[in-house]
XYZ file of N, CA and C in Angstrom:
342
model
N 1.003 -0.840 0.118
C 0.231 -0.099 0.069
C 0.806 1.432 -0.044
N 0.661 2.511 -0.756
C 1.472 3.288 -0.807
C 1.062 4.327 0.245
N 2.168 4.549 0.993
C 1.815 5.997 1.619
C 1.864 7.257 1.549
N 2.287 7.482 0.128
C 2.337 8.801 -0.214
C 1.479 9.123 -1.436
N 0.886 10.423 -1.197
C -0.387 10.808 -2.132
C 0.552 11.228 -3.363
N -0.508 11.385 -4.535
C 0.145 12.020 -5.628
C 0.344 13.044 -5.529
N 0.005 14.293 -4.636
C 0.121 15.561 -4.566
C 1.624 15.489 -4.109
N 2.018 14.572 -2.867
C 3.314 14.548 -2.242
C 4.472 13.948 -3.399
N 3.971 13.245 -4.190
C 5.200 12.645 -5.133
C 5.018 13.653 -6.395
N 4.204 14.413 -6.516
C 4.157 15.394 -7.640
C 5.437 16.290 -7.056
N 5.174 16.997 -5.822
C 5.892 17.979 -5.532
C 7.266 17.207 -5.134
N 7.763 16.209 -4.554
C 8.844 15.766 -4.479
C 9.890 15.596 -5.909
N 8.948 15.270 -6.638
C 10.014 14.909 -8.173
C 10.080 16.636 -8.755
N 9.285 17.406 -8.294
C 9.616 18.868 -8.925
C 10.502 19.223 -8.116
N 10.522 18.971 -6.644
C 11.805 19.905 -5.636
C 13.121 18.948 -6.195
N 13.147 17.745 -6.357
C 14.443 17.177 -6.991
C 14.638 17.714 -8.401
N 13.761 18.038 -9.270
C 14.094 18.793 -10.493
C 14.891 20.215 -10.398
N 14.135 20.871 -8.977
C 15.119 21.950 -8.799
C 16.348 22.322 -8.288
N 16.275 20.991 -7.557
C 17.732 20.764 -6.477
C 18.750 20.342 -7.018
N 18.528 19.873 -8.156
C 19.659 19.011 -9.141
C 20.694 20.420 -9.565
N 20.205 21.106 -10.376
C 20.687 22.414 -10.781
C 21.997 23.114 -9.449
N 21.146 23.148 -8.474
C 21.893 23.739 -7.247
C 22.875 23.136 -6.797
N 22.740 21.578 -6.795
C 23.858 20.646 -6.343
C 24.673 20.833 -7.179
N 24.460 20.705 -8.342
C 25.493 20.851 -9.634
C 26.504 22.334 -9.349
N 25.745 23.164 -9.194
C 26.504 24.415 -8.987
C 27.295 24.475 -7.825
N 26.479 24.268 -6.573
C 27.455 24.192 -5.387
C 28.683 23.339 -5.426
N 28.719 21.993 -6.269
C 29.864 21.117 -6.408
C 30.768 21.918 -7.012
N 30.452 22.323 -8.131
C 31.596 23.028 -8.985
C 32.127 24.033 -8.357
N 31.597 24.817 -7.443
C 32.369 26.004 -6.698
C 33.467 25.127 -5.817
N 32.541 24.485 -5.044
C 33.604 23.423 -4.157
C 34.835 23.050 -4.849
N 34.580 22.420 -5.862
C 35.693 21.507 -6.753
C 36.724 22.997 -7.402
N 36.510 23.931 -7.590
C 37.067 25.255 -8.091
C 38.029 25.652 -7.159
N 37.203 25.897 -5.740
C 37.821 26.693 -4.900
C 39.054 25.758 -4.033
N 38.825 24.424 -3.882
C 39.451 23.549 -3.370
C 40.730 22.725 -4.207
N 40.261 22.230 -5.444
C 41.278 22.107 -6.425
C 42.477 22.952 -7.115
N 41.405 23.971 -7.639
C 42.218 25.054 -8.651
C 42.585 26.536 -7.672
N 41.875 26.835 -6.854
C 41.891 27.650 -5.717
C 41.484 29.113 -6.822
N 40.062 29.078 -7.548
C 39.409 29.847 -8.006
C 38.336 29.855 -7.168
N 38.310 31.326 -6.519
C 37.292 31.266 -5.650
C 35.993 32.447 -6.296
N 34.909 31.484 -6.184
C 33.590 32.417 -6.859
C 32.832 33.242 -5.736
N 32.434 34.370 -5.510
C 31.857 34.942 -4.735
C 30.368 34.408 -4.647
N 30.197 34.240 -3.340
C 28.554 33.981 -2.889
C 27.821 34.691 -4.229
N 27.529 35.999 -4.362
C 26.289 36.644 -4.839
C 26.630 36.037 -6.215
N 27.656 35.728 -6.972
C 27.717 35.355 -8.232
C 26.825 33.996 -8.163
N 27.158 32.979 -7.406
C 26.344 31.915 -7.273
C 25.121 32.008 -7.062
N 24.561 32.791 -6.054
C 23.037 33.131 -5.567
C 22.482 33.540 -7.120
N 23.242 34.509 -7.804
C 22.546 35.459 -9.244
C 22.442 34.183 -10.173
N 23.653 33.164 -10.343
C 23.651 32.205 -11.447
C 22.379 31.091 -10.794
N 22.420 30.893 -9.874
C 21.664 29.933 -9.325
C 19.937 30.690 -9.411
N 19.575 31.633 -9.344
C 18.504 32.229 -9.546
C 17.942 32.351 -10.743
N 19.268 32.357 -11.729
C 18.550 32.807 -13.286
C 18.888 31.395 -13.884
N 19.421 30.115 -13.165
C 19.727 28.674 -13.871
C 18.465 27.921 -13.581
N 17.816 28.343 -12.564
C 16.473 27.404 -12.426
C 15.491 27.804 -13.302
N 15.168 28.892 -13.970
C 14.213 29.446 -14.848
C 14.733 28.708 -16.434
N 16.115 28.884 -16.749
C 16.442 28.359 -17.836
C 16.316 27.320 -17.853
N 16.416 26.354 -16.902
C 16.328 24.722 -16.982
C 14.877 24.153 -16.863
N 13.952 24.803 -16.312
C 12.595 24.945 -16.520
C 12.315 24.858 -17.825
N 12.857 26.200 -18.595
C 12.385 26.440 -19.933
C 12.740 25.562 -20.692
N 14.194 25.205 -20.416
C 14.765 24.128 -21.568
C 13.837 22.844 -20.962
N 13.553 22.308 -20.125
C 12.779 21.062 -20.022
C 11.041 21.122 -20.468
N 10.775 22.148 -20.450
C 9.358 22.207 -20.937
C 9.843 22.420 -22.549
N 10.351 22.885 -23.391
C 10.461 22.703 -24.676
C 11.454 21.701 -24.995
N 11.941 21.083 -24.084
C 12.552 19.467 -24.760
C 11.212 18.882 -24.568
N 10.308 18.866 -23.624
C 9.400 17.840 -23.775
C 7.973 18.046 -24.789
N 7.813 19.386 -25.067
C 6.952 19.851 -26.408
C 7.614 19.298 -27.544
N 8.933 19.414 -27.657
C 9.869 18.696 -28.636
C 9.227 17.119 -28.677
N 9.629 16.489 -27.809
C 9.434 15.131 -27.872
C 7.900 14.910 -28.065
N 6.929 15.476 -27.666
C 5.361 15.015 -27.812
C 5.367 15.412 -29.449
N 5.941 16.670 -29.918
C 5.315 16.330 -31.477
C 6.294 15.467 -32.274
N 7.068 15.211 -31.816
C 7.715 14.248 -32.510
C 7.344 12.870 -32.399
N 6.632 12.592 -31.147
C 5.956 11.264 -31.111
C 4.692 10.835 -31.524
N 3.882 12.548 -31.813
C 2.467 12.403 -32.236
C 2.520 12.063 -33.813
N 3.790 12.985 -34.149
C 4.279 12.821 -35.947
C 4.387 11.334 -36.210
N 5.085 10.478 -35.342
C 5.409 9.246 -35.822
C 4.434 8.389 -35.510
N 3.149 8.729 -34.750
C 2.089 7.734 -34.535
C 1.078 8.378 -35.453
N 1.450 9.592 -36.320
C 0.188 10.116 -37.311
C -0.579 10.815 -36.414
N -0.838 11.376 -35.045
C -1.655 11.527 -34.253
C -1.578 13.363 -34.386
N -2.410 13.841 -33.667
C -2.767 15.522 -33.549
C -2.119 15.560 -31.900
N -1.947 16.845 -31.493
C -1.617 17.361 -30.616
C -3.050 17.871 -29.953
N -3.136 17.757 -28.396
C -4.403 18.539 -27.927
C -4.070 20.065 -28.238
N -5.663 20.530 -28.864
C -5.348 22.196 -28.781
C -4.894 23.115 -27.459
N -4.164 23.881 -27.791
C -3.938 24.487 -26.637
C -4.593 25.871 -26.320
N -4.889 26.350 -25.355
C -5.491 27.595 -25.085
C -4.661 28.746 -25.125
N -4.834 29.798 -25.901
C -4.242 30.763 -26.296
C -4.460 32.016 -25.242
N -3.339 32.561 -24.090
C -3.859 33.590 -23.277
C -2.908 34.570 -23.563
N -2.860 35.564 -23.026
C -2.377 36.633 -23.125
C -1.349 37.155 -22.299
N -1.715 36.494 -20.875
C -0.576 36.777 -19.815
C 0.445 35.358 -19.678
N 1.337 35.382 -18.535
C 1.969 34.307 -18.544
C 0.979 33.335 -17.858
N 1.256 32.199 -18.132
C 0.610 30.730 -17.483
C -0.857 31.061 -17.927
N -1.399 31.888 -19.125
C -2.752 32.066 -19.186
C -3.658 32.036 -17.930
N -2.856 33.168 -16.696
C -3.674 33.330 -16.022
C -4.892 34.191 -16.358
N -4.779 35.131 -17.355
C -6.272 35.666 -17.692
C -7.395 34.692 -18.020
N -6.906 33.782 -18.666
C -7.985 32.793 -18.831
C -8.739 32.063 -17.781
N -7.770 31.922 -16.714
C -8.188 31.621 -15.438
C -9.207 32.669 -14.871
N -8.892 33.945 -14.932
C -9.487 34.896 -14.424
C -10.794 35.158 -15.232
N -10.911 34.747 -16.337
C -11.996 34.939 -17.219
C -13.112 33.991 -16.669
N -12.576 32.968 -16.661
C -13.469 31.469 -16.640
C -14.193 31.598 -14.778
N -13.151 32.387 -13.790
C -13.505 32.494 -12.768
C -15.122 33.298 -12.810
N -14.553 34.262 -13.419
C -15.654 35.208 -13.646
C -16.763 34.995 -13.966
N -16.943 34.065 -15.453
C -17.620 33.371 -16.021
C -18.567 32.486 -15.184
N -18.066 31.757 -14.484
C -18.584 31.046 -13.165
C -19.084 31.590 -12.490
N -19.023 32.605 -11.681
C -19.798 33.292 -10.671
C -21.069 33.953 -11.025
N -20.530 34.489 -12.651
C -21.736 35.331 -13.189
C -22.410 34.820 -14.244
N -22.386 33.310 -14.767
C -23.165 32.920 -15.504
C -23.320 31.360 -15.400
N -23.709 30.548 -16.459
C -23.731 29.215 -16.223
C -22.492 28.452 -16.651
N -22.244 27.644 -15.823
C -20.989 26.799 -16.329
C -20.395 26.471 -17.373
N -19.571 26.826 -18.080
C -19.106 26.133 -19.380
C -19.468 27.331 -20.478
N -20.399 28.361 -19.765
C -20.975 29.098 -21.090
C -20.108 30.345 -21.514
N -19.408 30.042 -22.680
C -18.305 31.033 -23.197
C -17.162 30.657 -23.352
N -17.018 29.313 -23.029
C -15.834 28.761 -23.289
C -15.373 28.185 -24.711
N -16.216 28.412 -25.633
C -15.996 28.033 -26.629
C -14.888 29.046 -27.545
N -14.535 29.963 -27.160
C -13.497 31.357 -27.941
C -12.151 30.847 -27.373
N -11.865 29.727 -26.357
C -10.424 29.635 -25.744
C -9.814 28.568 -26.775
N -10.383 27.927 -27.827
C -9.438 27.120 -28.736
C -9.805 27.946 -30.174
């Protein structure tokens, strides 16, 4: 019997994905300092890590999209249509749907999303 919920498994995978680049950066700093005498200031490491995490996430999403497109093409399939929003993460679509749920019938006006 599983003792972890699906949410805990999802969050732990995401945490490990974000922890991996940080570990690589810290290990590289340690090796450069101890073996080669090259000291990298902490502010450079913090800035690099803060910039590196979004870059790793973007590369992961783009790589997954390429993989899905190639797999669909190999199977002769189509990809699921995506909602096109104006804001990052389609948060404007979420706000619009919440507003429509509060002020009208459920699912009304959702045809324009695709």
